[in-house]
Amino acid sequence: MDTLLNRFLRYVRIDTQSDETVPTFPSTKKQLVLSQMLVEECEQIGLADVTISEHGIVMATIPGSVEGDAPAIGWVAHVDTSPEFSGTNVNPIVHENYDGQDLVLSGDPSRVLRVSEEPRLKQMQGKTVITTDGTTLLGADDKSGIAVMMSAAAQLMADRSVQHGPIRLCFTCDEEIGRGIEKLDLNQFGVCCAYTLDSDGSGRIDSETFSADQAVIVVRGVNTHPSVGKGVMVNANRILCEMISQLPTETLSPETTDGRAGFIHPYHLEGSVSEASARLILRDFETEKLTEYVQLLESLAVPLREQHPKAEITITIHKQYRNMRDGLSKEPRALEKAIEATRAAGLEPNLNVIRGGTDGSLLTEKGLPTPNLSSGQHNPHSPLEWTTVEEMQQAVDVLVQLAILWGQER
């Protein structure tokens, strides 16, 4: 029998990193390896309407077991992992009956999961904790969500006495680079609301996300041999670094903000004397704040343009996603039933906001209300990423209860 743990370990060993610098969809062909695997597994457990699009999006249906026309709901997870840290040759380490102490990661002993820095870890004593070996990320974001969805689907297919309506599973690509639903046909999905399995811990229900844009700063300078550079050379690297160094550090940075505070985050810089570029993400729960962040960037560029008239400084803004808060009101039952299902699964609902985005942000903006639910992941995008079998199982239980509750709506 395929267990939740077996599923998760199988999925995380597949390298599925996305790449924001590539315009194709999916951005990396290796994502399709997991997509195709999910097609086969959906067919094996007896799901109906199993499809994979030319863009790697997998959909399948758990047929309803109730009489009448219960509304169809969706479950969503993404196959790709973050480009921010290596996902190649993931070696997951299973710590059974975890002792509650610091975990030294064997592949890189300099990386340690410290209980003092990760208080939730202490609460997992006696449980089955899964970490990386320290050389890669784990990929629990969002392969824990995939394992949870597939396990819940297998459970409902194995026991048709559980009364529920039709449920549509959807596995997307390129979520980590903000393109997760770009090629998703909502009419084909065919649901009244959906739930992403892409939040941390257990019992959490995210009804708000950041609003998000990407800023790309490009500085074009003038290169010449440094021996004759006086009065001629315009060093794009120096200009870009000066601009980035003027960003606030005590506020408006991920290192100094939490809660509902937004930030400007330069996460990738590259360049030469002739051309240098930086990619930044702009984040805030209030969408209008993003305009203020763009204005701040432009204000930093103005004096640099005056100081270096031969240089060209451009700032290009790319819209990414918007806070799901307002769109959830279109189908209030989506959030109400998430709360009820969490309680029915024996958990205390933790209504929260997510300092990031999900496919649910984009789905909600397009008119499909999609709250975000726990899938057991912790420390995403990091070699210190971890999860537990028990928290993933709690997420399975929540999905089963959601299925039952929506099956009563007929």
Coordinates of C-alpha atoms in Angstrom, one line a residue:
M1 CA 0.0 0.0 0.0
D2 CA 1.3 3.5 -0.9
T3 CA 1.6 5.5 2.3
L4 CA 1.6 9.2 2.7
L5 CA 5.3 9.1 3.5
N6 CA 6.2 7.0 0.5
R7 CA 4.4 9.4 -1.8
F8 CA 6.2 12.4 -0.4
L9 CA 9.6 10.8 -0.6
R10 CA 9.0 9.8 -4.2
Y11 CA 7.9 13.3 -5.2
V12 CA 10.7 15.2 -3.5
R13 CA 13.4 13.2 -5.2
I14 CA 12.4 14.6 -8.6
D15 CA 14.1 17.9 -9.5
T16 CA 11.3 20.2 -10.5
Q17 CA 12.8 23.7 -10.1
S18 CA 11.2 26.4 -12.2
D19 CA 13.2 29.2 -13.9
E20 CA 11.9 32.7 -14.2
T21 CA 14.4 33.7 -16.8
V22 CA 12.8 31.3 -19.4
P23 CA 9.6 32.4 -21.2
T24 CA 8.3 28.9 -22.1
F25 CA 5.6 27.2 -20.1
P26 CA 6.5 25.2 -18.1
S27 CA 9.8 27.1 -17.7
T28 CA 11.7 23.8 -17.2
K29 CA 10.9 20.5 -18.9
K30 CA 11.9 18.5 -15.8
Q31 CA 8.6 19.6 -14.1
L32 CA 6.8 17.4 -16.7
V33 CA 8.5 14.3 -15.1
L34 CA 6.4 14.8 -12.0
S35 CA 3.3 15.9 -13.9
Q36 CA 3.4 12.7 -15.9
M37 CA 4.0 10.6 -12.8
L38 CA 0.9 12.2 -11.3
V39 CA -1.2 11.3 -14.4
E40 CA -0.2 7.6 -14.0
E41 CA -0.9 7.6 -10.2
C42 CA -4.3 9.3 -10.7
E43 CA -5.2 6.6 -13.2
Q44 CA -4.0 3.9 -10.9
I45 CA -6.2 4.9 -8.0
G46 CA -9.2 5.1 -10.3
L47 CA -9.7 8.9 -10.7
A48 CA -11.9 10.0 -13.6
D49 CA -11.3 12.5 -16.4
V50 CA -7.5 12.4 -16.0
T51 CA -5.8 14.8 -18.3
I52 CA -2.5 16.5 -18.8
S53 CA -2.3 19.6 -21.0
E54 CA 0.5 20.5 -23.4
H55 CA 1.7 22.9 -20.6
G56 CA 2.0 20.1 -18.0
I57 CA -1.1 21.0 -16.0
V58 CA -2.7 17.8 -14.6
M59 CA -6.4 17.5 -13.7
A60 CA -8.5 14.6 -12.5
T61 CA -11.8 14.0 -10.8
I62 CA -12.8 12.2 -7.6
P63 CA -16.4 11.3 -8.6
G64 CA -19.1 12.3 -6.2
S65 CA -20.6 9.6 -4.0
V66 CA -23.8 11.4 -3.0
E67 CA -27.1 11.5 -4.8
G68 CA -28.1 14.8 -6.3
D69 CA -26.0 17.7 -7.6
A70 CA -23.5 18.6 -5.0
P71 CA -21.2 21.5 -6.2
A72 CA -17.8 20.5 -7.4
I73 CA -14.8 21.9 -5.5
G74 CA -11.1 21.9 -6.4
W75 CA -7.9 21.0 -4.7
V76 CA -4.7 22.6 -6.1
A77 CA -1.0 22.1 -5.6
H78 CA 2.1 22.9 -7.7
V79 CA 4.8 20.6 -8.9
D80 CA 7.6 23.1 -9.2
T81 CA 10.1 24.1 -6.5
S82 CA 11.8 27.4 -5.8
P83 CA 14.7 28.5 -8.0
E84 CA 16.2 30.2 -4.9
F85 CA 18.1 27.1 -3.8
S86 CA 19.2 23.8 -5.5
G87 CA 16.6 21.1 -5.9
T88 CA 18.9 18.7 -7.7
N89 CA 19.6 15.3 -6.0
V90 CA 17.4 15.9 -3.0
N91 CA 18.2 13.4 -0.3
P92 CA 15.4 13.5 2.2
I93 CA 16.3 12.3 5.8
V94 CA 13.5 10.7 7.8
H95 CA 13.8 11.3 11.6
E96 CA 11.5 8.8 13.2
N97 CA 10.4 9.4 16.8
Y98 CA 12.2 12.7 16.7
D99 CA 13.9 13.5 20.1
G100 CA 13.2 17.2 20.2
Q101 CA 16.9 18.2 19.9
D102 CA 18.8 20.2 17.3
L103 CA 19.2 18.4 13.9
V104 CA 22.6 18.5 12.3
L105 CA 22.1 18.0 8.6
S106 CA 24.5 15.2 7.5
G107 CA 25.3 16.4 4.0
D108 CA 26.5 19.8 5.3
P109 CA 27.1 19.8 9.1
S110 CA 27.4 23.5 9.1
R111 CA 23.6 23.6 8.6
V112 CA 21.7 22.9 11.7
L113 CA 18.0 23.0 12.5
R114 CA 18.2 24.6 15.9
V115 CA 15.2 24.3 18.3
S116 CA 16.1 27.7 19.7
E117 CA 15.6 29.3 16.3
E118 CA 12.7 27.0 15.2
P119 CA 10.4 26.6 18.3
R120 CA 7.8 24.7 16.3
L121 CA 10.3 21.9 15.9
K122 CA 10.3 21.3 19.7
Q123 CA 6.6 20.6 19.4
M124 CA 7.3 17.7 17.1
Q125 CA 9.0 15.5 19.6
G126 CA 8.0 11.9 19.1
K127 CA 6.8 12.5 15.5
T128 CA 8.3 11.7 12.2
V129 CA 10.2 14.7 10.9
I130 CA 11.6 14.9 7.4
T131 CA 14.5 17.2 6.5
T132 CA 17.0 17.6 3.7
D133 CA 20.6 16.6 4.1
G134 CA 21.5 20.3 4.0
T135 CA 22.7 20.4 0.4
T136 CA 19.4 21.1 -1.2
L137 CA 15.9 22.4 -0.4
L138 CA 13.4 19.6 0.5
G139 CA 10.6 20.6 -1.8
A140 CA 7.8 20.2 0.8
D141 CA 6.7 23.5 -0.9
D142 CA 4.6 22.1 -2.5
K143 CA 5.2 18.4 -2.7
S144 CA 3.7 18.0 0.7
G145 CA 0.6 19.5 -0.8
I146 CA 0.8 17.0 -3.7
A147 CA 1.2 14.1 -1.3
V148 CA -1.7 15.3 0.8
M149 CA -4.0 15.6 -2.2
M150 CA -3.1 12.3 -3.6
S151 CA -3.5 10.5 -0.3
A152 CA -6.9 12.1 0.4
A153 CA -8.0 11.2 -3.1
A154 CA -6.8 7.6 -2.6
Q155 CA -8.7 7.4 0.7
L156 CA -11.9 8.6 -0.8
M157 CA -11.6 6.3 -3.8
A158 CA -11.0 3.3 -1.5
D159 CA -14.0 4.0 0.7
R160 CA -17.0 5.0 -1.4
S161 CA -19.2 5.0 1.7
V162 CA -17.9 8.5 2.5
Q163 CA -20.6 10.9 1.2
H164 CA -19.1 13.7 -0.8
G165 CA -19.6 15.6 -4.0
P166 CA -17.3 15.7 -7.0
I167 CA -13.7 17.0 -6.4
R168 CA -11.4 18.2 -9.1
L169 CA -7.6 17.8 -8.5
C170 CA -5.3 20.3 -10.3
F171 CA -1.5 20.2 -10.3
T172 CA 0.1 23.3 -11.8
C173 CA 3.6 24.2 -13.0
D174 CA 5.7 27.4 -12.4
E175 CA 3.8 28.6 -9.3
E176 CA 7.1 29.7 -7.7
I177 CA 7.7 32.2 -10.5
G178 CA 4.2 33.6 -10.5
R179 CA 2.9 31.8 -13.6
G180 CA 1.1 28.9 -12.0
I181 CA -2.4 29.4 -13.5
E182 CA -1.3 31.2 -16.6
K183 CA -2.3 28.3 -18.8
L184 CA -5.1 26.9 -16.7
D185 CA -8.6 26.7 -18.3
L186 CA -11.0 27.6 -15.5
N187 CA -13.9 26.3 -17.5
Q188 CA -12.2 22.9 -17.8
F189 CA -11.5 23.0 -14.1
G190 CA -15.2 23.5 -13.5
V191 CA -15.5 24.2 -9.8
C192 CA -17.3 26.7 -7.6
C193 CA -14.3 27.3 -5.4
A194 CA -10.9 25.7 -4.7
Y195 CA -8.3 25.3 -2.0
T196 CA -4.5 25.4 -2.5
L197 CA -2.5 23.1 -0.2
D198 CA 0.4 25.4 0.1
S199 CA 0.6 26.8 3.7
D200 CA 2.8 25.7 6.6
G201 CA 2.1 23.7 9.8
S202 CA -1.4 22.4 10.5
G203 CA -4.8 23.9 10.9
R204 CA -3.9 27.1 9.1
I205 CA -6.3 28.9 6.8
D206 CA -4.9 31.8 4.8
S207 CA -7.5 34.2 3.6
E208 CA -5.1 37.0 2.6
T209 CA -1.9 37.1 0.7
F210 CA 0.5 39.8 -0.3
S211 CA -0.1 41.8 -3.4
A212 CA 3.0 41.4 -5.5
D213 CA 5.0 43.0 -8.4
Q214 CA 8.5 42.4 -9.7
A215 CA 10.8 45.2 -10.5
V216 CA 13.7 44.8 -12.9
I217 CA 16.4 47.5 -12.8
V218 CA 18.8 47.6 -15.8
V219 CA 21.8 49.9 -15.9
R220 CA 23.7 50.4 -19.1
G221 CA 27.1 51.9 -18.9
V222 CA 30.1 52.5 -21.1
N223 CA 33.0 50.0 -21.1
T224 CA 36.6 50.6 -22.1
H225 CA 39.9 49.3 -21.1
P226 CA 40.5 50.4 -17.5
S227 CA 44.0 51.8 -18.5
V228 CA 42.2 54.5 -20.5
G229 CA 39.0 54.6 -18.5
K230 CA 39.3 58.1 -17.1
G231 CA 36.5 60.3 -18.3
V232 CA 35.2 57.5 -20.6
M233 CA 34.2 54.5 -18.5
V234 CA 30.7 54.5 -16.9
N235 CA 30.6 51.4 -14.6
A236 CA 27.1 50.0 -14.6
N237 CA 28.0 47.7 -11.7
R238 CA 28.9 50.7 -9.5
I239 CA 25.8 52.6 -10.3
L240 CA 23.5 49.6 -9.7
C241 CA 25.2 48.8 -6.4
E242 CA 24.9 52.5 -5.3
M243 CA 21.2 52.4 -6.1
I244 CA 20.5 49.1 -4.2
S245 CA 22.6 50.3 -1.2
Q246 CA 20.2 53.3 -0.8
L247 CA 17.2 51.1 -0.2
P248 CA 15.9 51.2 3.4
T249 CA 17.4 48.5 5.6
E250 CA 15.7 49.2 8.9
T251 CA 12.3 49.0 7.3
L252 CA 10.9 47.7 4.0
S253 CA 13.1 44.6 3.9
P254 CA 12.3 41.0 4.6
E255 CA 15.0 41.0 7.3
T256 CA 13.2 43.7 9.3
T257 CA 9.5 43.2 8.7
D258 CA 6.8 40.8 9.7
G259 CA 3.0 40.7 10.2
R260 CA 1.3 43.0 7.7
A261 CA 4.4 45.1 6.9
G262 CA 5.5 45.0 3.2
F263 CA 9.0 45.2 1.7
I264 CA 11.2 45.7 -1.3
H265 CA 13.5 42.7 -1.7
P266 CA 16.5 42.7 -4.2
Y267 CA 17.1 38.9 -4.7
H268 CA 19.2 38.7 -7.8
L269 CA 22.0 40.9 -9.1
E270 CA 24.3 40.3 -12.1
G271 CA 26.3 42.4 -14.5
S272 CA 29.4 43.8 -16.0
V273 CA 30.8 47.3 -16.6
S274 CA 28.6 47.8 -19.7
E275 CA 25.4 46.4 -18.2
A276 CA 24.1 45.4 -14.8
S277 CA 20.7 44.3 -13.7
A278 CA 18.8 43.5 -10.5
R279 CA 15.5 41.7 -9.9
L280 CA 13.5 42.8 -6.9
I281 CA 10.1 41.8 -5.5
L282 CA 7.7 44.3 -4.2
R283 CA 5.2 43.0 -1.6
D284 CA 2.4 44.5 0.5
F285 CA -1.0 43.5 1.7
E286 CA -2.4 46.8 0.5
T287 CA -2.1 46.9 -3.3
E288 CA -1.8 50.7 -3.5
K289 CA 1.4 50.5 -1.5
L290 CA 3.2 48.8 -4.5
T291 CA 2.9 52.1 -6.3
E292 CA 4.7 53.9 -3.5
Y293 CA 7.5 51.3 -3.7
V294 CA 7.9 51.9 -7.4
Q295 CA 8.0 55.6 -6.8
L296 CA 10.8 55.1 -4.2
L297 CA 12.8 53.2 -6.8
E298 CA 12.3 55.9 -9.3
S299 CA 13.4 58.6 -6.8
L300 CA 16.6 56.7 -6.2
A301 CA 17.3 56.6 -9.9
V302 CA 16.8 60.3 -10.5
P303 CA 20.0 61.6 -8.9
L304 CA 22.0 58.8 -10.4
R305 CA 20.8 59.7 -13.9
E306 CA 21.9 63.3 -13.2
Q307 CA 25.3 62.2 -11.8
H308 CA 25.9 59.7 -14.7
P309 CA 24.4 61.3 -17.8
K310 CA 26.0 58.8 -20.1
A311 CA 24.4 55.9 -18.2
E312 CA 20.9 54.5 -19.0
I313 CA 18.8 53.4 -16.0
T314 CA 15.5 51.7 -16.6
I315 CA 13.0 50.3 -14.2
T316 CA 10.4 47.8 -15.5
I317 CA 7.5 46.6 -13.4
H318 CA 5.8 43.2 -13.9
K319 CA 2.5 42.5 -12.2
Q320 CA 2.5 39.2 -10.4
Y321 CA -0.5 38.6 -8.1
R322 CA -3.0 40.4 -5.8
N323 CA -4.3 40.0 -2.3
M324 CA -7.1 37.3 -2.4
R325 CA -9.0 39.1 0.4
D326 CA -11.6 40.9 -1.7
G327 CA -12.2 38.1 -4.1
L328 CA -13.2 35.5 -1.4
S329 CA -16.4 37.3 -0.8
K330 CA -17.7 36.0 -4.1
E331 CA -18.2 32.5 -2.5
P332 CA -18.2 32.9 1.3
R333 CA -18.8 29.2 1.8
A334 CA -15.2 28.6 0.7
L335 CA -13.8 30.1 3.8
E336 CA -16.7 29.0 6.1
K337 CA -16.3 25.4 5.2
A338 CA -12.5 25.5 5.5
I339 CA -13.0 26.6 9.1
E340 CA -15.7 24.0 9.8
A341 CA -13.6 21.2 8.2
T342 CA -10.6 22.1 10.2
R343 CA -12.6 21.8 13.4
A344 CA -14.2 18.5 12.2
A345 CA -10.6 17.2 11.7
G346 CA -9.9 17.9 15.4
L347 CA -7.8 21.0 14.9
E348 CA -8.2 24.6 16.0
P349 CA -8.5 26.8 12.9
N350 CA -5.7 29.3 12.6
L351 CA -7.0 32.1 10.4
N352 CA -4.0 33.9 9.1
V353 CA -2.4 35.9 6.3
I354 CA 0.4 34.6 4.2
R355 CA 3.5 36.8 3.5
G356 CA 3.7 35.5 0.0
G357 CA 1.4 34.3 -2.7
T358 CA -0.1 31.1 -4.0
D359 CA -1.9 29.9 -7.1
G360 CA -4.9 30.8 -5.0
S361 CA -4.0 34.5 -5.2
L362 CA -4.3 34.4 -9.0
L363 CA -7.3 32.1 -9.1
T364 CA -9.2 34.3 -6.7
E365 CA -8.3 37.4 -8.8
K366 CA -9.7 35.6 -11.8
G367 CA -13.0 35.0 -10.0
L368 CA -12.4 31.6 -8.5
P369 CA -12.3 32.0 -4.6
T370 CA -9.4 29.9 -3.4
P371 CA -8.2 30.0 0.2
N372 CA -4.9 28.5 1.2
L373 CA -4.6 25.5 3.6
S374 CA -1.8 23.9 5.6
S375 CA 0.1 21.1 4.1
G376 CA 2.7 20.6 6.8
Q377 CA 5.6 22.5 5.2
H378 CA 8.1 24.6 7.2
N379 CA 11.1 26.9 6.1
P380 CA 10.3 26.8 2.4
H381 CA 12.9 27.7 -0.2
S382 CA 15.7 26.7 2.2
P383 CA 18.1 23.9 2.9
L384 CA 16.6 24.0 6.4
E385 CA 13.2 23.1 5.0
W386 CA 11.3 20.4 6.9
T387 CA 7.9 18.7 7.4
T388 CA 6.3 16.0 9.4
V389 CA 4.2 13.0 8.4
E390 CA 1.7 13.8 11.2
E391 CA 1.0 17.4 10.0
M392 CA 0.6 16.1 6.4
Q393 CA -1.9 13.5 7.7
Q394 CA -3.8 16.2 9.5
A395 CA -4.0 18.1 6.2
V396 CA -5.4 14.9 4.6
D397 CA -8.0 14.7 7.3
V398 CA -9.1 18.3 6.6
L399 CA -9.5 17.6 2.9
V400 CA -11.7 14.6 3.7
Q401 CA -13.9 16.7 6.0
L402 CA -14.1 19.4 3.3
A403 CA -15.3 16.8 0.8
I404 CA -18.0 15.6 3.3
L405 CA -19.2 19.2 4.1
W406 CA -19.4 20.2 0.4
G407 CA -21.3 17.0 -0.3
Q408 CA -24.1 18.2 2.0
E409 CA -24.6 21.3 -0.3
R410 CA -27.3 20.0 -2.6

